[in-house]
Short mmCIF file of C-alpha atoms and ligand atoms in Angstrom, two decimals:
data_model
loop_
_atom_site.label_atom_id
_atom_site.label_comp_id
_atom_site.label_asym_id
_atom_site.label_seq_id
_atom_site.Cartn_x
_atom_site.Cartn_y
_atom_site.Cartn_z
CA MET A 1 -2.91 -0.98 5.63
CA THR A 2 -6.90 -0.04 7.16
CA ALA A 3 -10.33 -1.38 8.03
CA GLN A 4 -11.56 -0.83 4.10
CA ASP A 5 -8.06 -3.27 2.43
CA PHE A 6 -9.75 -6.38 3.77
CA ILE A 7 -13.06 -5.84 1.89
CA PRO A 8 -13.23 -7.85 -0.10
CA LYS A 9 -12.96 -8.51 -4.91
CA PRO A 10 -15.43 -9.83 -6.24
CA TYR A 11 -15.24 -14.01 -5.80
CA THR A 12 -14.15 -15.59 -8.84
CA LYS A 13 -15.75 -18.96 -7.81
CA LYS A 14 -18.72 -21.08 -6.44
CA LEU A 15 -18.96 -23.92 -4.37
CA ASP A 16 -21.23 -25.88 -2.25
CA SER A 17 -19.92 -27.05 0.11
CA GLY A 18 -16.53 -28.45 1.68
CA SER A 19 -14.44 -27.82 5.03
CA VAL A 20 -10.53 -27.09 6.45
CA THR A 21 -9.48 -28.04 9.36
CA TRP A 22 -6.53 -24.86 11.79
CA SER A 23 -5.40 -25.52 15.08
CA SER A 24 -4.56 -22.79 16.05
CA PRO A 25 -2.28 -22.11 19.15
CA SER A 26 -3.07 -19.65 22.63
CA ASN A 27 -0.40 -16.53 23.55
CA ILE A 28 0.15 -15.16 26.60
CA ALA A 29 1.11 -11.74 26.87
CA LEU A 30 4.45 -9.88 28.43
CA VAL A 31 2.96 -6.50 27.81
CA LYS A 32 -0.35 -6.97 28.78
CA TYR A 33 -4.13 -5.43 26.40
CA TRP A 34 -6.34 -4.54 28.94
CA GLY A 35 -8.31 -1.63 27.65
CA LYS A 36 -10.20 -1.10 24.62
CA ARG A 37 -11.77 0.87 22.05
CA LYS A 38 -14.54 0.51 19.57
CA ASP A 39 -13.97 -2.65 17.39
CA GLN A 40 -11.63 -4.36 19.52
CA ILE A 41 -9.23 -1.22 19.01
CA PRO A 42 -6.74 -1.74 21.92
CA GLU A 43 -6.06 1.27 23.96
CA ASN A 44 -2.39 0.78 24.63
CA PRO A 45 0.40 -2.09 22.48
CA SER A 46 0.53 -5.32 23.49
CA ILE A 47 3.25 -8.05 22.98
CA SER A 48 2.77 -11.65 23.77
CA PHE A 49 5.03 -15.19 23.02
CA THR A 50 2.63 -17.83 21.64
CA LEU A 51 2.60 -20.96 23.05
CA ASP A 52 2.83 -24.83 21.56
CA TYR A 53 0.86 -26.53 22.98
CA CYS A 54 -1.89 -24.70 24.06
CA LYS A 55 -4.54 -25.11 20.85
CA THR A 56 -7.71 -25.61 19.39
CA ILE A 57 -8.27 -27.87 16.29
CA THR A 58 -11.36 -26.43 13.89
CA THR A 59 -12.34 -28.06 11.61
CA LEU A 60 -15.47 -25.92 9.54
CA TYR A 61 -18.21 -27.32 7.50
CA PHE A 62 -19.85 -25.72 5.11
CA SER A 63 -22.48 -26.54 2.58
CA GLY A 64 -24.73 -23.63 0.45
CA LYS A 65 -28.08 -22.70 1.74
CA GLU A 66 -30.82 -20.84 0.17
CA ASP A 67 -32.16 -17.96 2.70
CA ARG A 68 -30.42 -15.00 3.15
CA ASN A 69 -31.83 -14.37 5.65
CA GLU A 70 -30.03 -15.53 8.28
CA TYR A 71 -26.58 -17.06 9.50
CA SER A 72 -26.96 -20.88 10.18
CA PHE A 73 -24.62 -21.79 12.35
CA GLU A 74 -23.97 -25.38 14.55
CA VAL A 75 -20.49 -25.52 17.13
CA TYR A 76 -19.89 -28.78 18.56
CA LEU A 77 -17.17 -28.99 21.09
CA ASP A 78 -15.00 -32.73 21.31
CA GLY A 79 -18.12 -34.07 19.63
CA ASP A 80 -21.10 -32.15 21.89
CA LYS A 81 -22.81 -29.83 20.36
CA LYS A 82 -23.12 -27.04 22.54
CA ASP A 83 -25.63 -23.95 21.81
CA ASP A 84 -24.65 -21.82 24.94
CA PHE A 85 -20.66 -20.77 22.36
CA LYS A 86 -23.31 -19.75 19.40
CA PRO A 87 -24.35 -16.09 21.16
CA LYS A 88 -20.25 -15.33 20.08
CA ILE A 89 -19.97 -16.89 17.47
CA GLU A 90 -22.43 -14.88 16.61
CA THR A 91 -22.06 -11.71 17.24
CA PHE A 92 -18.56 -12.49 16.14
CA PHE A 93 -20.34 -13.90 12.52
CA LYS A 94 -22.05 -9.48 12.39
CA ARG A 95 -18.87 -8.00 13.35
CA VAL A 96 -17.28 -9.59 10.52
CA GLU A 97 -19.95 -10.01 7.52
CA PRO A 98 -18.95 -6.65 5.87
CA TYR A 99 -14.88 -8.44 5.58
CA LEU A 100 -16.54 -11.79 4.78
CA PRO A 101 -19.92 -11.27 2.19
CA PHE A 102 -20.40 -15.22 1.87
CA LEU A 103 -21.76 -16.23 5.69
CA ARG A 104 -25.27 -15.70 4.91
CA ASP A 105 -25.30 -18.28 1.58
CA TYR A 106 -23.76 -21.47 3.87
CA HIS A 107 -24.87 -23.60 6.93
CA PHE A 108 -21.59 -23.77 8.92
CA LYS A 109 -20.54 -26.88 10.86
CA ILE A 110 -18.09 -25.27 13.48
CA GLU A 111 -16.06 -29.48 15.29
CA THR A 112 -14.02 -28.10 17.67
CA SER A 113 -11.72 -29.93 20.67
CA ASN A 114 -8.37 -28.08 22.94
CA SER A 115 -5.33 -29.82 23.93
CA PHE A 116 -5.64 -28.35 27.30
CA PRO A 117 -9.22 -29.60 29.49
CA HIS A 118 -12.50 -27.74 29.00
CA SER A 119 -12.83 -27.03 32.55
CA SER A 120 -8.46 -25.32 32.91
CA GLY A 121 -9.85 -21.84 33.88
CA ILE A 122 -7.19 -21.10 30.63
CA ALA A 123 -9.13 -19.14 28.19
CA SER A 124 -9.78 -20.90 24.92
CA SER A 125 -10.91 -17.57 23.85
CA ALA A 126 -7.40 -16.29 21.56
CA SER A 127 -6.96 -20.14 20.34
CA GLY A 128 -10.97 -20.26 19.18
CA MET A 129 -11.57 -17.49 18.00
CA SER A 130 -8.00 -17.94 15.69
CA ALA A 131 -8.50 -21.40 14.96
CA LEU A 132 -12.32 -20.46 13.83
CA ALA A 133 -11.01 -16.88 12.10
CA LEU A 134 -8.05 -19.20 9.69
CA CYS A 135 -11.29 -21.41 8.81
CA LEU A 136 -12.64 -19.07 7.96
CA MET A 137 -10.21 -16.92 6.04
CA SER A 138 -8.71 -20.79 4.08
CA VAL A 139 -13.18 -21.18 2.82
CA GLU A 140 -12.75 -17.70 0.84
CA LYS A 141 -9.17 -18.03 -0.13
CA GLN A 142 -11.21 -20.83 -2.26
CA PHE A 143 -13.38 -18.64 -3.74
CA PHE A 144 -11.55 -16.87 -6.47
CA THR A 145 -10.10 -19.02 -9.17
CA SER A 146 -5.93 -19.96 -8.79
CA SER A 147 -4.88 -16.74 -11.48
CA ALA A 148 -7.79 -14.01 -9.41
CA VAL A 149 -5.70 -15.06 -6.28
CA ASP A 150 -1.87 -15.29 -7.68
CA LYS A 151 -3.66 -11.97 -9.10
CA SER A 152 -5.36 -10.62 -6.63
CA HIS A 153 -4.88 -9.70 -2.88
CA PHE A 154 -4.18 -13.24 -1.65
CA SER A 155 -0.61 -13.44 -0.67
CA ASP A 156 0.52 -15.39 2.37
CA ASP A 157 1.09 -11.93 4.82
CA TYR A 158 -2.48 -10.98 3.68
CA PHE A 159 -4.56 -14.42 4.39
CA ASN A 160 -1.76 -14.54 8.60
CA GLN A 161 -3.14 -9.64 8.44
CA LYS A 162 -7.35 -10.35 7.10
CA ALA A 163 -7.11 -13.30 9.95
CA SER A 164 -5.24 -11.59 12.49
CA PHE A 165 -7.63 -8.47 11.81
CA LEU A 166 -10.85 -11.40 12.35
CA ALA A 167 -9.69 -13.20 14.86
CA ARG A 168 -9.23 -9.78 16.10
CA LEU A 169 -13.10 -8.92 16.29
CA GLY A 170 -13.93 -12.40 18.17
CA SER A 171 -11.85 -11.37 20.95
CA GLY A 172 -8.85 -9.25 21.11
CA SER A 173 -5.95 -11.51 22.37
CA ALA A 174 -7.12 -14.23 19.64
CA CYS A 175 -4.94 -11.52 16.58
CA ARG A 176 -1.35 -13.09 18.44
CA SER A 177 -1.94 -16.49 18.19
CA LEU A 178 -1.34 -17.13 13.89
CA GLU A 179 2.19 -16.69 14.31
CA GLY A 180 5.19 -16.86 16.50
CA ASP A 181 6.79 -16.64 18.12
CA LEU A 182 6.60 -13.38 19.89
CA VAL A 183 4.17 -11.08 18.51
CA VAL A 184 2.87 -7.70 18.99
CA TRP A 185 -0.17 -5.98 18.63
CA GLY A 186 -1.34 -2.47 18.34
CA LYS A 187 0.13 0.53 17.25
CA HIS A 188 3.49 1.39 18.33
CA ASP A 189 6.72 4.38 17.42
CA LYS A 190 9.69 2.57 17.56
CA ILE A 191 8.14 -1.43 16.86
CA ALA A 192 7.53 -1.34 11.87
CA GLY A 193 4.68 -3.07 10.71
CA SER A 194 2.57 -2.72 14.42
CA SER A 195 -0.49 -2.07 13.40
CA ASP A 196 -4.45 -1.69 15.73
CA LEU A 197 -5.55 -4.06 12.87
CA PHE A 198 -3.89 -6.63 12.98
CA GLY A 199 -0.89 -8.85 15.42
CA VAL A 200 1.96 -8.87 13.53
CA LYS A 201 5.52 -11.22 14.45
CA TYR A 202 8.17 -9.45 16.52
CA PRO A 203 9.77 -7.87 13.19
CA TYR A 204 13.53 -7.99 14.94
CA GLU A 205 16.75 -10.05 16.88
CA VAL A 206 15.62 -12.09 19.60
CA HIS A 207 19.14 -13.20 21.71
CA GLN A 208 18.87 -16.43 21.78
CA SER A 209 17.79 -17.08 26.05
CA PHE A 210 15.27 -16.96 24.54
CA ARG A 211 14.96 -19.38 22.91
CA ASN A 212 12.60 -22.28 23.37
CA TYR A 213 11.42 -19.89 26.31
CA GLN A 214 9.08 -22.48 28.96
CA ASP A 215 5.34 -22.00 29.71
CA THR A 216 4.52 -23.98 33.18
CA ILE A 217 1.09 -23.09 34.27
CA LEU A 218 0.06 -23.38 37.46
CA LEU A 219 -3.93 -24.13 38.15
CA VAL A 220 -5.03 -22.63 40.87
CA ASP A 221 -8.59 -21.90 40.17
CA LYS A 222 -10.75 -23.85 37.15
CA GLY A 223 -13.62 -21.83 38.48
CA GLU A 224 -15.27 -19.49 35.55
CA LYS A 225 -13.44 -16.39 36.40
CA GLN A 226 -16.33 -13.78 38.19
CA VAL A 227 -15.37 -11.19 35.59
CA SER A 228 -15.21 -11.17 31.93
CA SER A 229 -12.63 -9.59 30.36
CA THR A 230 -15.34 -7.78 28.18
CA VAL A 231 -16.69 -6.00 31.57
CA GLY A 232 -12.79 -5.97 32.53
CA HIS A 233 -12.08 -3.85 29.17
CA ASN A 234 -14.20 -1.64 29.87
CA LEU A 235 -13.53 -0.21 32.76
CA MET A 236 -9.92 1.02 32.04
CA HIS A 237 -13.04 3.38 30.62
CA GLY A 238 -13.00 5.80 32.93
CA HIS A 239 -10.89 4.31 35.20
CA PRO A 240 -8.32 7.62 37.13
CA PHE A 241 -4.90 5.35 36.41
CA ALA A 242 -5.59 4.26 32.76
CA LYS A 243 -3.54 7.07 30.56
CA LYS A 244 -0.81 6.26 33.16
CA ARG A 245 -1.18 3.02 32.08
CA PHE A 246 -1.33 3.39 28.21
CA LEU A 247 1.75 4.89 28.84
CA GLN A 248 3.01 2.80 30.94
CA ALA A 249 2.74 -0.61 28.18
CA HIS A 250 4.00 2.04 25.60
CA GLU A 251 7.73 2.66 27.62
CA HIS A 252 7.36 -1.85 29.01
CA MET A 253 7.41 -2.02 25.26
CA GLU A 254 10.53 -0.61 24.12
CA LYS A 255 11.97 -1.40 27.19
CA LEU A 256 11.19 -5.71 26.14
CA MET A 257 13.20 -4.11 22.78
CA THR A 258 16.11 -3.55 24.53
CA VAL A 259 16.37 -6.56 26.72
CA PHE A 260 15.17 -8.34 23.48
CA LYS A 261 18.17 -8.06 21.26
CA THR A 262 20.92 -7.82 24.20
CA GLY A 263 19.97 -11.55 25.48
CA ASP A 264 18.73 -9.23 29.44
CA LEU A 265 16.95 -12.12 32.02
CA ASP A 266 16.90 -9.43 35.23
CA GLY A 267 14.95 -6.90 32.17
CA PHE A 268 12.68 -9.31 30.89
CA ILE A 269 11.97 -10.49 34.93
CA SER A 270 11.14 -7.44 36.39
CA ILE A 271 9.00 -5.54 33.20
CA VAL A 272 7.04 -9.53 32.64
CA GLU A 273 6.39 -9.38 36.38
CA SER A 274 5.73 -5.42 36.66
CA GLU A 275 3.10 -5.90 33.40
CA ALA A 276 0.88 -8.69 35.77
CA LEU A 277 0.79 -6.52 38.82
CA THR A 278 -0.56 -3.44 36.95
CA LEU A 279 -3.21 -5.74 35.10
CA HIS A 280 -4.84 -6.86 38.05
CA ALA A 281 -3.46 -3.80 40.03
CA MET A 282 -6.71 -2.03 37.28
CA MET A 283 -8.81 -4.86 38.12
CA MET A 284 -8.22 -3.66 42.02
CA THR A 285 -8.61 -0.01 40.84
CA SER A 286 -11.99 0.57 38.15
CA MET A 287 -15.18 1.47 40.38
CA PRO A 288 -16.46 -1.95 39.83
CA TYR A 289 -13.45 -3.28 41.49
CA PHE A 290 -12.32 -6.93 41.63
CA ILE A 291 -10.11 -9.18 42.48
CA LEU A 292 -9.28 -12.27 39.89
CA MET A 293 -6.37 -12.93 42.28
CA ARG A 294 -6.46 -16.05 44.74
CA PRO A 295 -4.98 -16.57 48.02
CA ASN A 296 -2.53 -19.43 46.09
CA THR A 297 -2.15 -16.63 43.31
CA LEU A 298 0.69 -15.52 45.74
CA GLU A 299 1.27 -18.52 47.51
CA ILE A 300 3.02 -18.96 43.74
CA ILE A 301 4.34 -15.32 43.34
CA ASN A 302 6.12 -15.20 46.41
CA LYS A 303 7.92 -18.81 46.79
CA ILE A 304 9.05 -17.51 43.13
CA TRP A 305 10.24 -14.47 44.69
CA ILE A 306 12.03 -16.48 47.51
CA TYR A 307 13.63 -19.27 45.30
CA ARG A 308 15.22 -16.14 42.70
CA LYS A 309 16.78 -14.63 45.20
CA LYS A 310 18.23 -17.83 46.61
CA THR A 311 19.30 -19.96 44.19
CA ASN A 312 20.08 -17.30 41.33
CA SER A 313 17.68 -18.85 38.36
CA LYS A 314 15.11 -16.53 36.32
CA VAL A 315 12.08 -18.01 36.47
CA CYS A 316 9.49 -15.77 36.69
CA PHE A 317 6.18 -16.06 36.49
CA THR A 318 2.47 -13.97 34.64
CA LEU A 319 -0.36 -13.81 35.15
CA ASP A 320 -3.73 -13.62 32.48
CA ALA A 321 -7.19 -12.16 34.13
CA GLY A 322 -7.64 -15.10 35.92
CA ALA A 323 -5.30 -16.72 39.50
CA ASN A 324 -3.66 -18.99 37.38
CA VAL A 325 0.02 -17.84 37.69
CA HIS A 326 2.31 -18.61 34.28
CA VAL A 327 6.02 -19.75 34.53
CA LEU A 328 8.07 -18.44 32.97
CA TYR A 329 12.06 -19.45 32.89
CA PRO A 330 14.80 -20.18 30.50
CA GLU A 331 14.94 -24.02 29.14
CA ASN A 332 19.40 -24.12 30.30
CA GLU A 333 17.34 -24.08 33.56
CA LYS A 334 14.44 -26.24 33.11
CA HIS A 335 15.60 -30.00 34.85
CA GLN A 336 16.19 -27.20 38.35
CA VAL A 337 12.78 -24.79 37.79
CA LEU A 338 10.73 -27.93 37.27
CA GLN A 339 11.71 -29.59 39.92
CA PHE A 340 11.36 -26.75 42.70
CA ILE A 341 7.06 -25.64 40.94
CA GLN A 342 7.17 -30.06 42.14
CA ARG A 343 8.25 -29.46 44.94
CA GLU A 344 7.10 -26.28 46.61
CA LEU A 345 4.36 -25.01 44.01
CA ILE A 346 1.78 -27.14 43.09
CA VAL A 347 0.73 -27.62 46.58
CA HIS A 348 -0.84 -24.50 45.84
CA CYS A 349 -2.65 -25.89 42.03
CA GLN A 350 -6.19 -26.84 42.24
CA HIS A 351 -5.92 -31.13 42.53
CA GLY A 352 -1.98 -30.76 41.77
CA HIS A 353 -3.45 -29.27 38.29
CA TYR A 354 -0.26 -27.98 35.36
CA ILE A 355 0.52 -27.27 32.19
CA CYS A 356 3.83 -27.27 30.54
CA ASP A 357 4.35 -25.63 27.63
CA GLN A 358 6.56 -23.29 25.50
CA ILE A 359 7.09 -21.16 23.75
CA GLY A 360 5.82 -22.14 20.19
CA PHE A 361 4.97 -21.19 15.83
CA GLY A 362 1.49 -20.20 14.96
CA ALA A 363 -1.14 -21.45 13.94
CA ASN A 364 -1.44 -25.22 11.33
CA GLN A 365 -3.35 -26.02 8.35
CA ILE A 366 -3.75 -29.29 8.69
CA GLU A 367 -4.75 -30.98 5.49
CA ASP A 368 -7.77 -33.60 4.79
O1 PMV B 1 -8.96 -11.07 24.57
P1 PMV B 1 -9.48 -10.52 25.72
O2 PMV B 1 -10.54 -9.21 25.18
O3 PMV B 1 -10.29 -12.04 26.06
O4 PMV B 1 -7.96 -9.57 26.75
C1 PMV B 1 -7.68 -10.76 26.70
C2 PMV B 1 -6.79 -9.46 28.22
C3 PMV B 1 -5.29 -10.07 29.02
O5 PMV B 1 -5.37 -11.34 28.26
C4 PMV B 1 -5.40 -10.16 30.65
C5 PMV B 1 -4.58 -9.77 28.36
C6 PMV B 1 -3.09 -10.04 27.40
O6 PMV B 1 -2.92 -8.81 26.36
O7 PMV B 1 -3.61 -11.28 26.81
#
């Protein structure tokens, strides 16, 4: 597959107006994507758990317009007009227009809401961009008569690949949110079908220990990030440890393949925690350098290590590009780990807030 394959054939049907709705989840990377080339091509492969509860629901209304000079759209979050979201969507439209030539033919109203509070410090870009990409794909699908859909390229695989390809152009990690429960993005020699252009469902057997894996997100700092991930990714250009880091991600992916097959939870813990700390080490060794962890992030990590040593639990942590901590654990430890979290970790959360989530299975279209 190349990017050219996502340029559509001429549309066979015209529509005046309509609407589509998709619900799409967030995801948490186990092997992290940090560093990218032009057009959001990742410097290394990554793999994530798709989440279940944390998601965005987006309805896209479209109505035909005459003037093709510019894009025309409005955005609402929970019913409130959000003009500050427009620049990001405008950039997204510019990037995806070669693949969605109808963008200037319509006025769009984008109505979106998240299952998690906007001010939780949880990035909504993965769920938000994937939901929008899926809506745009559902609109495009309607521009083909059913015989053209059947004959041509609109198989489910093509639909998912192109939606993931478009989501990637909005926010890299968004391309891993469409399916579940494990998604790979970025070419890896040992993973058949893996691609830099879109996310694919992890294609091999996964041990039952990972079924319904739990993710409790501890909200340590709900504020805006001081350094955006776009800036962080760019600081990997010329980073003194970049080459070695990208190599390490390939190695971690390969080790995880064995872990998923055998159910080796200790192996899982060491790769996942190393990935989280490496991500933050890359930030701390960038020029300019920056720190996104907070004192409470470290308190939580230390308490998880002490608890694990004391109880032999398989609980571990991972981090996103922020201060919040994702506490990962097998379903059979749900009861004990939640008690531990409530007893010892919640004191380190802003206003005691946390979100209970678990592995999920991807996006869904919501019919009217
Ligand atoms: O998708 P972006 O550009 O916001 O980058 C996200 C990068 C991390 O969340 C830190 C890691 C990852 O693979 O999701």
